[in-house]
Coordinates of C-alpha atoms in Angstrom, one line a residue:
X1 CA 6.8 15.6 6.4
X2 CA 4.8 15.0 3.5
X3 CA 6.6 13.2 0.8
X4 CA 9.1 10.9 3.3
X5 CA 8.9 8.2 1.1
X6 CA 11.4 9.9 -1.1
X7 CA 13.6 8.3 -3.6
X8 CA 17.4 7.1 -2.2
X9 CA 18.4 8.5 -5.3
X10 CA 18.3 11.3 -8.0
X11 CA 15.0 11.7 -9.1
X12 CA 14.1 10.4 -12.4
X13 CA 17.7 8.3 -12.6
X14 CA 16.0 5.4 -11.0
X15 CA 18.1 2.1 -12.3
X16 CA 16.0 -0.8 -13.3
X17 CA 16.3 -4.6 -12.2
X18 CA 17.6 -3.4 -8.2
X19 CA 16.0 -3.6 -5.2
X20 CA 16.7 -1.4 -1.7
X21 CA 18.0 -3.3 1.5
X22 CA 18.5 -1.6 4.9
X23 CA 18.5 -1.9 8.3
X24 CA 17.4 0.5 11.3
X25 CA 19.3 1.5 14.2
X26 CA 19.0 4.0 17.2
X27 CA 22.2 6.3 17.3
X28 CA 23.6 6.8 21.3
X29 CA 25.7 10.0 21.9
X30 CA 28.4 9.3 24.1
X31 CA 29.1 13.3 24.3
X32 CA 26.0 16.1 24.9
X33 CA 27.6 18.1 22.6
X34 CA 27.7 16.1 19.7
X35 CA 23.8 15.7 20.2
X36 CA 23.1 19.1 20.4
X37 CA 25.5 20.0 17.2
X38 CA 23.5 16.9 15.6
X39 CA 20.1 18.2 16.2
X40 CA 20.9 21.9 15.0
X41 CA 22.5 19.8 11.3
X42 CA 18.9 18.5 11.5
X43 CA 17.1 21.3 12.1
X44 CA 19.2 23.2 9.4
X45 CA 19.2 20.4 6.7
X46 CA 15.1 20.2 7.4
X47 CA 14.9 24.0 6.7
X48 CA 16.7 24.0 3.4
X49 CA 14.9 21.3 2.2
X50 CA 11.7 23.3 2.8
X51 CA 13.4 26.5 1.0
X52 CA 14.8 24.4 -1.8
X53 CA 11.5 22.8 -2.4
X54 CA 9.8 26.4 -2.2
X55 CA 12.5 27.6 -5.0
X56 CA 12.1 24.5 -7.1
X57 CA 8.7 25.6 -7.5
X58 CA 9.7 28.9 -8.7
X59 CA 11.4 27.3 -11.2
X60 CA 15.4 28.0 -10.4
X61 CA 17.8 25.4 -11.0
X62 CA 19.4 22.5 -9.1
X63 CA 22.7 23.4 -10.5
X64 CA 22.6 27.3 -8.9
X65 CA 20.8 26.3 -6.0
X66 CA 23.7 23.6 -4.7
X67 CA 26.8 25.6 -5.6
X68 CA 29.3 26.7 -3.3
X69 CA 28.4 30.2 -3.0
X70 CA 24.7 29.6 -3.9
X71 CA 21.5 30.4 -1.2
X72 CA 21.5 26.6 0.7
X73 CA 25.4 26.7 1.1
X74 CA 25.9 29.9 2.3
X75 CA 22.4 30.1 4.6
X76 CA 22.0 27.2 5.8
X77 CA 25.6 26.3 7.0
X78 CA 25.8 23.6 4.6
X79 CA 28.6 21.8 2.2
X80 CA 27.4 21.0 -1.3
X81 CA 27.1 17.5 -1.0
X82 CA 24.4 18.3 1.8
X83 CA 22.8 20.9 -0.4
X84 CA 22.4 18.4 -3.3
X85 CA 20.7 15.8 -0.9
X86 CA 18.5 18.6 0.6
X87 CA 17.5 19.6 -3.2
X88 CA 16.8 15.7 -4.0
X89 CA 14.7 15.1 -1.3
X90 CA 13.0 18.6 -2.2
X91 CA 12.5 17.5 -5.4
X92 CA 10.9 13.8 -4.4
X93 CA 8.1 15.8 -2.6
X94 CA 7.4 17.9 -5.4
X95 CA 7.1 14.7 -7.8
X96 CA 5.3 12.7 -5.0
X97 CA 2.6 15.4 -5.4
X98 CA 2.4 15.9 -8.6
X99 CA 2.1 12.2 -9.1
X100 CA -0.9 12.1 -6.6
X101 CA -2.3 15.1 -8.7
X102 CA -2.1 17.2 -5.3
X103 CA -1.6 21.0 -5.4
X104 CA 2.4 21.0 -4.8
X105 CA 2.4 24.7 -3.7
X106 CA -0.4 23.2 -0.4
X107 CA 2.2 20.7 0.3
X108 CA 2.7 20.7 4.2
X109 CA 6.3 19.9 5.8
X110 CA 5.7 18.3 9.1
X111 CA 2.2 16.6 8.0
X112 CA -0.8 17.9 7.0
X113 CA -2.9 16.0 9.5
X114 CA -0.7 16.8 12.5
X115 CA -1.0 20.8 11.2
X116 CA -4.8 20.4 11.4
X117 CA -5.0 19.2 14.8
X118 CA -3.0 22.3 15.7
X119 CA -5.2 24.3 13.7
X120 CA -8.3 23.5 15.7
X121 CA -7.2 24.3 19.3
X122 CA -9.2 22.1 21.5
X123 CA -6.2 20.1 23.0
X124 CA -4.3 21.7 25.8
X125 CA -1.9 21.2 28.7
X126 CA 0.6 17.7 28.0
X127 CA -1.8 16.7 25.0
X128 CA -1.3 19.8 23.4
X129 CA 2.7 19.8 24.4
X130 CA 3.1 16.4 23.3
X131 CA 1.5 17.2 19.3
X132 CA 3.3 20.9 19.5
X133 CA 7.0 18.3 19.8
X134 CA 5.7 16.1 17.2
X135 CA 4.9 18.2 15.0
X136 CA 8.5 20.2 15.5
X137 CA 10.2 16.9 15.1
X138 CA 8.9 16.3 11.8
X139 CA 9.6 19.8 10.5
X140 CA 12.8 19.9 11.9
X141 CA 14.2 15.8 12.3
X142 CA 15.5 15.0 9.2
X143 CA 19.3 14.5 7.8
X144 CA 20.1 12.8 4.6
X145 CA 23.0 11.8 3.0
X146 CA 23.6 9.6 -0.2
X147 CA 26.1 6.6 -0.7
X148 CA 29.2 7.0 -3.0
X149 CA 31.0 4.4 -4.4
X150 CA 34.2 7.0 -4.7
X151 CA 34.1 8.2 -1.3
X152 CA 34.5 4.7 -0.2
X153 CA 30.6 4.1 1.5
X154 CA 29.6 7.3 2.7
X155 CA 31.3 10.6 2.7
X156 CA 29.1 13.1 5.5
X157 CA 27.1 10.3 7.5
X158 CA 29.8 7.6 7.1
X159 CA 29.9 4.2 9.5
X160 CA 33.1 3.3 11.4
X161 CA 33.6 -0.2 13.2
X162 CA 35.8 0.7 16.2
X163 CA 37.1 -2.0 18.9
X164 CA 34.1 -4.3 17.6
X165 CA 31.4 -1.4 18.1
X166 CA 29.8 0.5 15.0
X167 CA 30.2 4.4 15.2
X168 CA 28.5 7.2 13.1
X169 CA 30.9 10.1 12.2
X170 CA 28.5 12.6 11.5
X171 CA 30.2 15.7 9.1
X172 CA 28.7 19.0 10.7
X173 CA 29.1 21.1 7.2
X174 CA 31.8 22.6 9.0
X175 CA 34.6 20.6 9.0
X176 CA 34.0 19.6 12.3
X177 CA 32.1 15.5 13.1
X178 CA 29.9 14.0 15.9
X179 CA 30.0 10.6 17.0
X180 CA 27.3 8.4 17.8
X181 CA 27.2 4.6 18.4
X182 CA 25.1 2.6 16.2
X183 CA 23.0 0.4 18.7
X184 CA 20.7 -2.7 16.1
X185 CA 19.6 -5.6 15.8
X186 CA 18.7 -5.6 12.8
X187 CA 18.7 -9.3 10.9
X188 CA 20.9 -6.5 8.2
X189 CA 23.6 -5.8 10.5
X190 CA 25.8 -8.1 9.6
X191 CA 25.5 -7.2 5.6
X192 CA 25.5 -3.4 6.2
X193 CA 29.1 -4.2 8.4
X194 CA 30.1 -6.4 5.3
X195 CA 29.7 -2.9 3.1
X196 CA 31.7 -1.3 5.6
X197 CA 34.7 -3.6 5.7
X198 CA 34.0 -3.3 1.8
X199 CA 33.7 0.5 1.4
X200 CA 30.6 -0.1 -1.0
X201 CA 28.2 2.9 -0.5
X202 CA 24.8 3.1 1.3
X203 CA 22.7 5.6 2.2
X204 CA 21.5 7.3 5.3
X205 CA 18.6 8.8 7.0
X206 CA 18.6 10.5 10.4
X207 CA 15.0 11.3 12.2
X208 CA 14.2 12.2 15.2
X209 CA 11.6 11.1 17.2
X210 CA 10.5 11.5 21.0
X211 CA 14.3 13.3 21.5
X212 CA 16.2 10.6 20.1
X213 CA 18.3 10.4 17.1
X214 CA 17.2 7.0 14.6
X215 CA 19.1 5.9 11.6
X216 CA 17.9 3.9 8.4
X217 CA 20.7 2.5 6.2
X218 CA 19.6 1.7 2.6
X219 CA 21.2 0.0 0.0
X220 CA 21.0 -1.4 -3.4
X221 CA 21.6 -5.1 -4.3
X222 CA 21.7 -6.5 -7.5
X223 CA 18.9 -9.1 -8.1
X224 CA 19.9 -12.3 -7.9
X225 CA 19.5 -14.7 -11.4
X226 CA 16.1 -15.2 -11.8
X227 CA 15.7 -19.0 -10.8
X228 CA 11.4 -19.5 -10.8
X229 CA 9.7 -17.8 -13.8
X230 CA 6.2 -17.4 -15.0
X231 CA 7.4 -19.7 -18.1
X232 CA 6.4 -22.5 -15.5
X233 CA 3.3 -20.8 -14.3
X234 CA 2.5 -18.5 -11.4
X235 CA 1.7 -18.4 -7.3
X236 CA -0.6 -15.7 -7.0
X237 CA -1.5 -14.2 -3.7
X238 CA -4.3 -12.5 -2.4
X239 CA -4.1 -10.5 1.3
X240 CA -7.6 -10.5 2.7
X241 CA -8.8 -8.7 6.2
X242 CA -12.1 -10.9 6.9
X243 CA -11.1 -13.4 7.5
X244 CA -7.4 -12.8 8.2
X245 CA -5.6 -14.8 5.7
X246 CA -3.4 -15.1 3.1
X247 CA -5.1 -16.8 0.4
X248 CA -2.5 -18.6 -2.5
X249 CA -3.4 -20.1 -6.1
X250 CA -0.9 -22.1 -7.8
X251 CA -1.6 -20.9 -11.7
X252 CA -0.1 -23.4 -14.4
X253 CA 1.1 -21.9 -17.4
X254 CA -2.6 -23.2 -19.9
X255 CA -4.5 -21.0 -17.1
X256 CA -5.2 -24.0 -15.2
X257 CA -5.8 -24.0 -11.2
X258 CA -3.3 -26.5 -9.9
X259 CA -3.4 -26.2 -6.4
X260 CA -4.3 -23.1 -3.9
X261 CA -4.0 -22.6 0.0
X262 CA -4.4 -20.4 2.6
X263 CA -2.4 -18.8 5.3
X264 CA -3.7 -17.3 8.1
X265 CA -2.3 -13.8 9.3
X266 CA -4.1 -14.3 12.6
X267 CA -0.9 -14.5 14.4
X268 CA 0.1 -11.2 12.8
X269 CA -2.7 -9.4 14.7
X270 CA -2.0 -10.7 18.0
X271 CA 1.5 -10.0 18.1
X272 CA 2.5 -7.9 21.1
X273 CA 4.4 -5.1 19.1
X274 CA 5.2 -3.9 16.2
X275 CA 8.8 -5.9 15.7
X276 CA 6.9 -9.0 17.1
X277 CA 4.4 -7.8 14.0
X278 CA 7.1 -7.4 11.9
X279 CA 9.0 -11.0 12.2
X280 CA 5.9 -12.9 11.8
X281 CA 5.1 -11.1 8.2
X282 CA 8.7 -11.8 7.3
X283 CA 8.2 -15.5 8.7
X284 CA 4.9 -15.7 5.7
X285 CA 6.6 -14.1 3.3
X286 CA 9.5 -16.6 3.2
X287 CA 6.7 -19.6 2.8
X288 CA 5.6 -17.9 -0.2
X289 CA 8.9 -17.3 -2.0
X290 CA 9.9 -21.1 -0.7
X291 CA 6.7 -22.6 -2.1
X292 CA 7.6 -20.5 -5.4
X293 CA 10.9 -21.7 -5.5
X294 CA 9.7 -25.2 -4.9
X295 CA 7.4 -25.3 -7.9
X296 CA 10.0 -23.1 -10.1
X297 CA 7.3 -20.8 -10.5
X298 CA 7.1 -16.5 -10.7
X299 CA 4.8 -14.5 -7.8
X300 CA 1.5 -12.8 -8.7
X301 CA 0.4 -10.0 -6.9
X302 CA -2.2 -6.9 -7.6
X303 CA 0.3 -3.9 -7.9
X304 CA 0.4 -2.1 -4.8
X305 CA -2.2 0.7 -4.3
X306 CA -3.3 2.5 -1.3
X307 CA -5.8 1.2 0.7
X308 CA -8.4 4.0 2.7
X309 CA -8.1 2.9 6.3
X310 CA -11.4 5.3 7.6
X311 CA -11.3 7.6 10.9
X312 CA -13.8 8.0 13.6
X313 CA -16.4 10.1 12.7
X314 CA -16.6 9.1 8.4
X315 CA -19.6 6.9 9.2
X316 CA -18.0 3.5 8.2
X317 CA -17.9 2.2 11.5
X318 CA -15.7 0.7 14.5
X319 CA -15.1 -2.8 13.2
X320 CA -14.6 -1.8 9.7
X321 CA -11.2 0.7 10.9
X322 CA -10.3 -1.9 13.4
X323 CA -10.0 -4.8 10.4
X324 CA -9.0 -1.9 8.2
X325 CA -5.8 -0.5 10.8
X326 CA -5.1 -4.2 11.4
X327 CA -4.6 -4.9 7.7
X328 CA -1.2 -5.3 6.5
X329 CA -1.7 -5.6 3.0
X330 CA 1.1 -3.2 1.9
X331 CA 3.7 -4.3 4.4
X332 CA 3.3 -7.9 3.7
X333 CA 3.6 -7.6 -0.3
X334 CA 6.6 -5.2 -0.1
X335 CA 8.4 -8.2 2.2
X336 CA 7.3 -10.8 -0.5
X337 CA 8.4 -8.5 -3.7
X338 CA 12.2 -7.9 -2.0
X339 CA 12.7 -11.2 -0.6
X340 CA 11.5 -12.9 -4.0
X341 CA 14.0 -10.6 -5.7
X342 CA 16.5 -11.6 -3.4
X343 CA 16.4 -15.4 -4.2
X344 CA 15.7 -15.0 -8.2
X345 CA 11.7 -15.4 -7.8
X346 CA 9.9 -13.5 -11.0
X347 CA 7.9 -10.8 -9.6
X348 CA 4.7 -9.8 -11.5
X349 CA 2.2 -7.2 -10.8
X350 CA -1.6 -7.0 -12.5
X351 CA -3.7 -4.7 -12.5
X352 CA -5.6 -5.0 -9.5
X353 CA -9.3 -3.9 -10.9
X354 CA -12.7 -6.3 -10.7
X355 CA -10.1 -9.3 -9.7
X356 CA -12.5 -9.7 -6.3
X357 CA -15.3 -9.4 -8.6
X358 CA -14.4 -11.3 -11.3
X359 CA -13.4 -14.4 -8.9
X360 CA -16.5 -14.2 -6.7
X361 CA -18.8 -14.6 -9.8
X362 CA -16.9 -16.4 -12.3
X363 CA -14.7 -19.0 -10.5
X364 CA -16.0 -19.3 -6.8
X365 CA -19.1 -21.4 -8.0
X366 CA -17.5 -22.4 -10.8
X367 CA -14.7 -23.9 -9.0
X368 CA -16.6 -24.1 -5.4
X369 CA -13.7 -22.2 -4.2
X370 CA -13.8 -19.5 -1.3
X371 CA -14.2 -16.1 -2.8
X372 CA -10.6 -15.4 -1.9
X373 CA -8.7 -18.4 -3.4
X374 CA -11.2 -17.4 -6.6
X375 CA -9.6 -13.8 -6.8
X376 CA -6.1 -15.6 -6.0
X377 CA -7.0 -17.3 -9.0
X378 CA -8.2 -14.5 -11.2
X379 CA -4.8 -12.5 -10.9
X380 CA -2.5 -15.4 -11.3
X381 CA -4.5 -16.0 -14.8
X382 CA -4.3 -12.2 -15.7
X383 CA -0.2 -12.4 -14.7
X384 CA -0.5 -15.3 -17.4
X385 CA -1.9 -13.3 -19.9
X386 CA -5.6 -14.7 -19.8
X387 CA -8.5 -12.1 -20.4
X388 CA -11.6 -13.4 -18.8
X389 CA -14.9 -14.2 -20.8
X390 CA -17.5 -13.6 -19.4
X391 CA -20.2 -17.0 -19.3
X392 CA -22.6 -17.8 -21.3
X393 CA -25.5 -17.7 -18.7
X394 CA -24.3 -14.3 -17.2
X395 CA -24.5 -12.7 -21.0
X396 CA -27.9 -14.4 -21.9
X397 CA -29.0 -12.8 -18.1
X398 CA -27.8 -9.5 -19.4
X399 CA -29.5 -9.2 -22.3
X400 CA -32.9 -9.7 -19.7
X401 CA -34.9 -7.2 -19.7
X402 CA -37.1 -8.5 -17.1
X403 CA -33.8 -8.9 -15.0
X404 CA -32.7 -5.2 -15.2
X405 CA -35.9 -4.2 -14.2
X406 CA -36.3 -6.2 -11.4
X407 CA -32.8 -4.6 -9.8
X408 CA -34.0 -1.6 -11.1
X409 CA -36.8 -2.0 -8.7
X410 CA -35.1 -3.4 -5.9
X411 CA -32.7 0.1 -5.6
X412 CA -35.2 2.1 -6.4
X413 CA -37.1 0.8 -3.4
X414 CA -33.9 0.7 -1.4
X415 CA -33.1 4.6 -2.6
X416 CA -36.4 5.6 -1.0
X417 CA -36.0 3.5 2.1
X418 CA -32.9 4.7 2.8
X419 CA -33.9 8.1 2.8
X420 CA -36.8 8.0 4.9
X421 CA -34.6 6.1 7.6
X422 CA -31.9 8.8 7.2
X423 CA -34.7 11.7 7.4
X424 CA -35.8 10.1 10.7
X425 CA -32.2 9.4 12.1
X426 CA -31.2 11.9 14.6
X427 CA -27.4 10.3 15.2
X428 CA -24.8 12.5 13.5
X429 CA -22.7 9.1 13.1
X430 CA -25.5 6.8 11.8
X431 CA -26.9 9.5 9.5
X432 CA -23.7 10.0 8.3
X433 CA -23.3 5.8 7.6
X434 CA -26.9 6.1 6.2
X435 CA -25.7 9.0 3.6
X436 CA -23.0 6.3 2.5
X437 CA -25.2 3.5 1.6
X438 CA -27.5 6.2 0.1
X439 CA -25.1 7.1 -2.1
X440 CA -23.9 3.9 -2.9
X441 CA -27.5 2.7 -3.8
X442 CA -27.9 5.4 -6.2
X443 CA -24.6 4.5 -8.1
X444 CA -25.6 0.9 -8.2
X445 CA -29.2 2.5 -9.5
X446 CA -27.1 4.6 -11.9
X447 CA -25.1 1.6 -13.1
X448 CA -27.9 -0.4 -14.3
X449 CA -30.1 2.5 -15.6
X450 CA -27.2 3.6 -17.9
X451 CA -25.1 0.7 -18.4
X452 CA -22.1 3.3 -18.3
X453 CA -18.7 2.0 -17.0
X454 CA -14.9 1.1 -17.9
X455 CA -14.0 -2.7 -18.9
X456 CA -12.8 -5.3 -16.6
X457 CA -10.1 -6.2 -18.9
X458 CA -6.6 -7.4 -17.5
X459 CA -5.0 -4.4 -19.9
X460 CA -8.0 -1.7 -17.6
X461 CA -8.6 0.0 -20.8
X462 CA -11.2 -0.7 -23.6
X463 CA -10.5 -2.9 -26.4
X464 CA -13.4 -2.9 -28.8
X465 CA -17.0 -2.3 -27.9
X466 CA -18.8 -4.0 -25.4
X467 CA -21.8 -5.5 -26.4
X468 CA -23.4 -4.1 -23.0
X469 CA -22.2 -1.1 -23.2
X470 CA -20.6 -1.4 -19.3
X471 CA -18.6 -2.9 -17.4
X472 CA -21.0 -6.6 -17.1
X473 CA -18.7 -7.6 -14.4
X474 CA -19.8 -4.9 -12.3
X475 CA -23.2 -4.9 -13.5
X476 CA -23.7 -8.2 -12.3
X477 CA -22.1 -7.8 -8.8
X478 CA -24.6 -5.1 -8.2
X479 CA -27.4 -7.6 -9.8
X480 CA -26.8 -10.7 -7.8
X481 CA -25.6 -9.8 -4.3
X482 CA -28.1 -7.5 -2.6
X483 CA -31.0 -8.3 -4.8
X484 CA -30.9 -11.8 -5.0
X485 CA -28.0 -13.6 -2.0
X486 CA -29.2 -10.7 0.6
X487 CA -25.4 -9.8 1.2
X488 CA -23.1 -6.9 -0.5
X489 CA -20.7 -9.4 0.1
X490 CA -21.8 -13.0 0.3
X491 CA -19.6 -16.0 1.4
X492 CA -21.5 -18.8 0.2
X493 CA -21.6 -18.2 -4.0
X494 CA -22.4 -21.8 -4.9
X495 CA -26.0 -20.9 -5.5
X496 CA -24.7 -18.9 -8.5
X497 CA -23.6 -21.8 -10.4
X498 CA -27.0 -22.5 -12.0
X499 CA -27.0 -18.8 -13.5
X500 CA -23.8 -18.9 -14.6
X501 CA -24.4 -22.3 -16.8
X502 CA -28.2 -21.3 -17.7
X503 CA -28.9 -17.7 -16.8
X504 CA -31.8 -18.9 -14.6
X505 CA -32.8 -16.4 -11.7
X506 CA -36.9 -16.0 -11.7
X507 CA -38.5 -17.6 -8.9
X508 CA -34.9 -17.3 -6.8
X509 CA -35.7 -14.9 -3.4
X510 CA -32.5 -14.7 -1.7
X511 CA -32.4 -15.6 1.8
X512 CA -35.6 -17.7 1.5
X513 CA -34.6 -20.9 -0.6
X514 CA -32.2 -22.4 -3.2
X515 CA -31.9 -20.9 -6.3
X516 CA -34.6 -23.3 -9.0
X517 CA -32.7 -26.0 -10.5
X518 CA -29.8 -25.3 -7.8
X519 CA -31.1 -27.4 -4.4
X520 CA -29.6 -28.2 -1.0
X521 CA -25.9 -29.6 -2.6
X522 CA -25.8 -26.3 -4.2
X523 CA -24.4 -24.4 -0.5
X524 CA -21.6 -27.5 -0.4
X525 CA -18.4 -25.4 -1.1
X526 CA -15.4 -27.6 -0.6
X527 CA -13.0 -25.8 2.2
X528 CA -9.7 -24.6 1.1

């Protein structure tokens, strides 16, 4: 259902400074009876979450709603420690959504996507049958139970070790329990077993999926004594999808590039499955917090943001969703963030905006580093603190009339272009990817005709006027690239180093020659 990614705890009682472990496991019923009685707690838990979540948004209370003899307890066969879980999870959907700034009353249990495939009605026979049990499974397949420290681990959905075998006992709401064994192996067994033998609490999650019954176990650790901090300067990484790499700089503490490196994720993309996928991102993200710890210094990453990955038909194209789908930018960052927290790594997370930008103009030629290790670079110096000036021949290029105008010109040209080739296109698809670089032309076009746009600070908000009134980092990205190197996203920016020191560009055609003043040693970029 929308919202899964629910806090393990009570909304807005989130502690600071701790960081979720856990461990998945499928759950084996010995006895057909316990599965069925399992599946109808499911299907009754998933029901009162939807009705608490629809009474939450009319305002009633938690404390009325999970009493006793209140509406979840007495209709949906529930104790109250179930009917407080059901109204927490209700309650992360509704602040999921009102986070994203989505409508929480067009919030769909089971998934919106999935509930518009049903709604259009061209699938039938075991296509049809197959989305008709997904779809139920996600409406009706969840289970949730919180840790408690008093109740010795877990009171409902509490784990049992048994003649050296791990058993669920599985509290109906009744009185009554199910068994089911616990069947991992999961690198966390042995430290959720550890809890057991401990009674410290941990949480669990039951969904369901193609008919069977899965468990997560989560649990908070306390952070380990921080050991590498960004007093000694900072690894900052950058996740990349063409090419395929991991791409490291090694900040010192005066700003300074000390060393950088790249990893590359190849591997990940040709791994056989998912768990195969899985190991190998876990395999990376212990080099990083080693070659932190080794240096005694903090990790840099962009903060974590969500990245579109397209879908057939939007116009942008089979091997744009195939390097997109393949991307694990999210995935691997979350394994580095817990495992640095883990072994007393500083975390730090920047502000992600113009760092790609700012890299590939500023220290790329600069630096003659890859445009990658450049924007590696540009967020370990903003974790540091380090606001980036913009140089001296990019500001005297600015103030240029005679180079506005010349963009100007060049998207103008491209606006009209572009439209007469989207007039004559009779593809759906390619008018469609035509309509996108349209659009995008005229932004650029709009860019530099009103030299309107936010600041590429590290802080993302303004702080004192900008003597271009826009954001020049931007500005200049949609100046150089397509006009002058021929690309919207070149790899060789050495040719930009003799604008950058002088502000020289007349004379320069992309594509046809060196830049003046720049010659043949200009396209020598040293490999990282």
């Amino acid at each position: 259902m929308i919202g899964e990614a629910a806090s393990q705890e009570r909304p807005g009682k989130r502690k600071k400074g701790k960081a979720f472990t856990g461990a998945h496991a499928l759950l084996v019923f010995p006895s057909g009876e316990d599965h069925k009685a399992t599946l109808d707690l499911m299907r009754r838990f998933s029901a009162a979450v939807r009705y608490a979540y629809n009474r939450l948004l009319e305002g009633q209370t938690r404390e009325g709603l999970k009493r006793q003899d209140g509406p979840l307890c007495a209709l949906f066969a529930l104790n109250t420690r179930y009917a407080d879980d059901a109204l927490m999870k209700a309650q992360a959907v509704l602040d999921s959504a009102r986070e994203l700034g989505e409508n929480p009353r067009k919030v769909v249990f089971g998934g919106r996507r999935l509930f518009e495939t049903l709604k259009r009605g061209h699938l039938s026979g075991k296509p049809l049958k197959r989305l008709k049990r997904a779809w139920q499974e996600k409406r009706q397949g969840l289970l949730y139970s919180r840790g408690d420290k008093t109740k010795g681990g877990n009171l409902n959905l509490r784990l049992l070790v048994k003649e050296g075998a791990l058993w669920l006992r599985i509290n109906l709401g009744d009185g009554s329990y199910a068994h089911a064994l616990v069947k991992t192996r999961h690198p966390n067994l042995s430290a959720l077993v550890e809890r057991v033998y401990a009674s410290l609490p941990y949480n669990v999650e039951l969904t369901l999926r193609e008919g069977k019954v899965y468990a997560t176990f989560t649990w908070e650790e306390e952070p380990a004594p921080l050991a590498a901090t960004k007093e000694n300067g900072v690894l900052a990484l950058d996740v990349n999808s063409d090419p395929y790499h991991l791409a490291l700089a090694l900040v010192s503490p005066d700003g300074n590039l000390r060393r950088h490196l790249t990893l590359s994720l190849e591997e990940v993309d040709r791994a056989p499955n998912r768990g195969a996928k899985e190991l190998l991102l876990w395999k990376i993200a212990h080099e990083v917090v080693s070659l932190a710890l080794e240096h005694g210094v903090a990790i840099a990453t962009e903060r974590l943001k969500h990245l579109p990955k397209g879908r057939r038909g939007d116009g942008s194209g089979r091997p744009f969703r195939r390097k997109a789908h393949r991307f694990a930018y999210a995935s691997l960052l979350r394994k580095v963030h817990s495992l640095a927290r883990k072994r007393g790594v500083q975390v730090v997370e920047v502000n992600p905006q113009d760092t790609s930008t700012i890299g590939m103009l500023k220290y790329a030629p600069l630096l003659s580093l890859s445009k990658d290790v450049a924007a590696a670079y540009v967020i370990g110096r903003r974790a540091l603190g380090f606001a980036e000036k913009l140089p001296r021949g990019y500001g005297k290029l600015l103030r240029e009339e005679r180079f506005r105008g010349h963009v100007q010109g060049f998207y103008a040209s491209r606006v009209q272009e572009l439209r007469a080739k989207r007039e004559a296109e009779s593809n759906p698809y390619l008018r469609r990817r035509l309509s996108q670089e349209l659009e995008r032309a005229k932004r650029h076009l709009s860019l530099l005709s009103s030299l309107q746009g936010s600041p590429g600070s590290q802080e993302g908000s303004t702080e004192g006027r900008n003597p271009f009134g826009a954001n020049p980092w931007r500005v200049l990205r949609v100046g150089f690239f397509l006009p002058l190197l021929g690309k919207a996203v070149p790899r060789d920016l050495s040719p930009l180093k003799a604008i950058l020191h002088r502000g020289a560009w007349e004379g320069w055609k992309g594509g046809l020659g060196p830049h003046p003043g720049g010659g043949p040693e200009c396209v020598n970029v040293r490999s990282t």
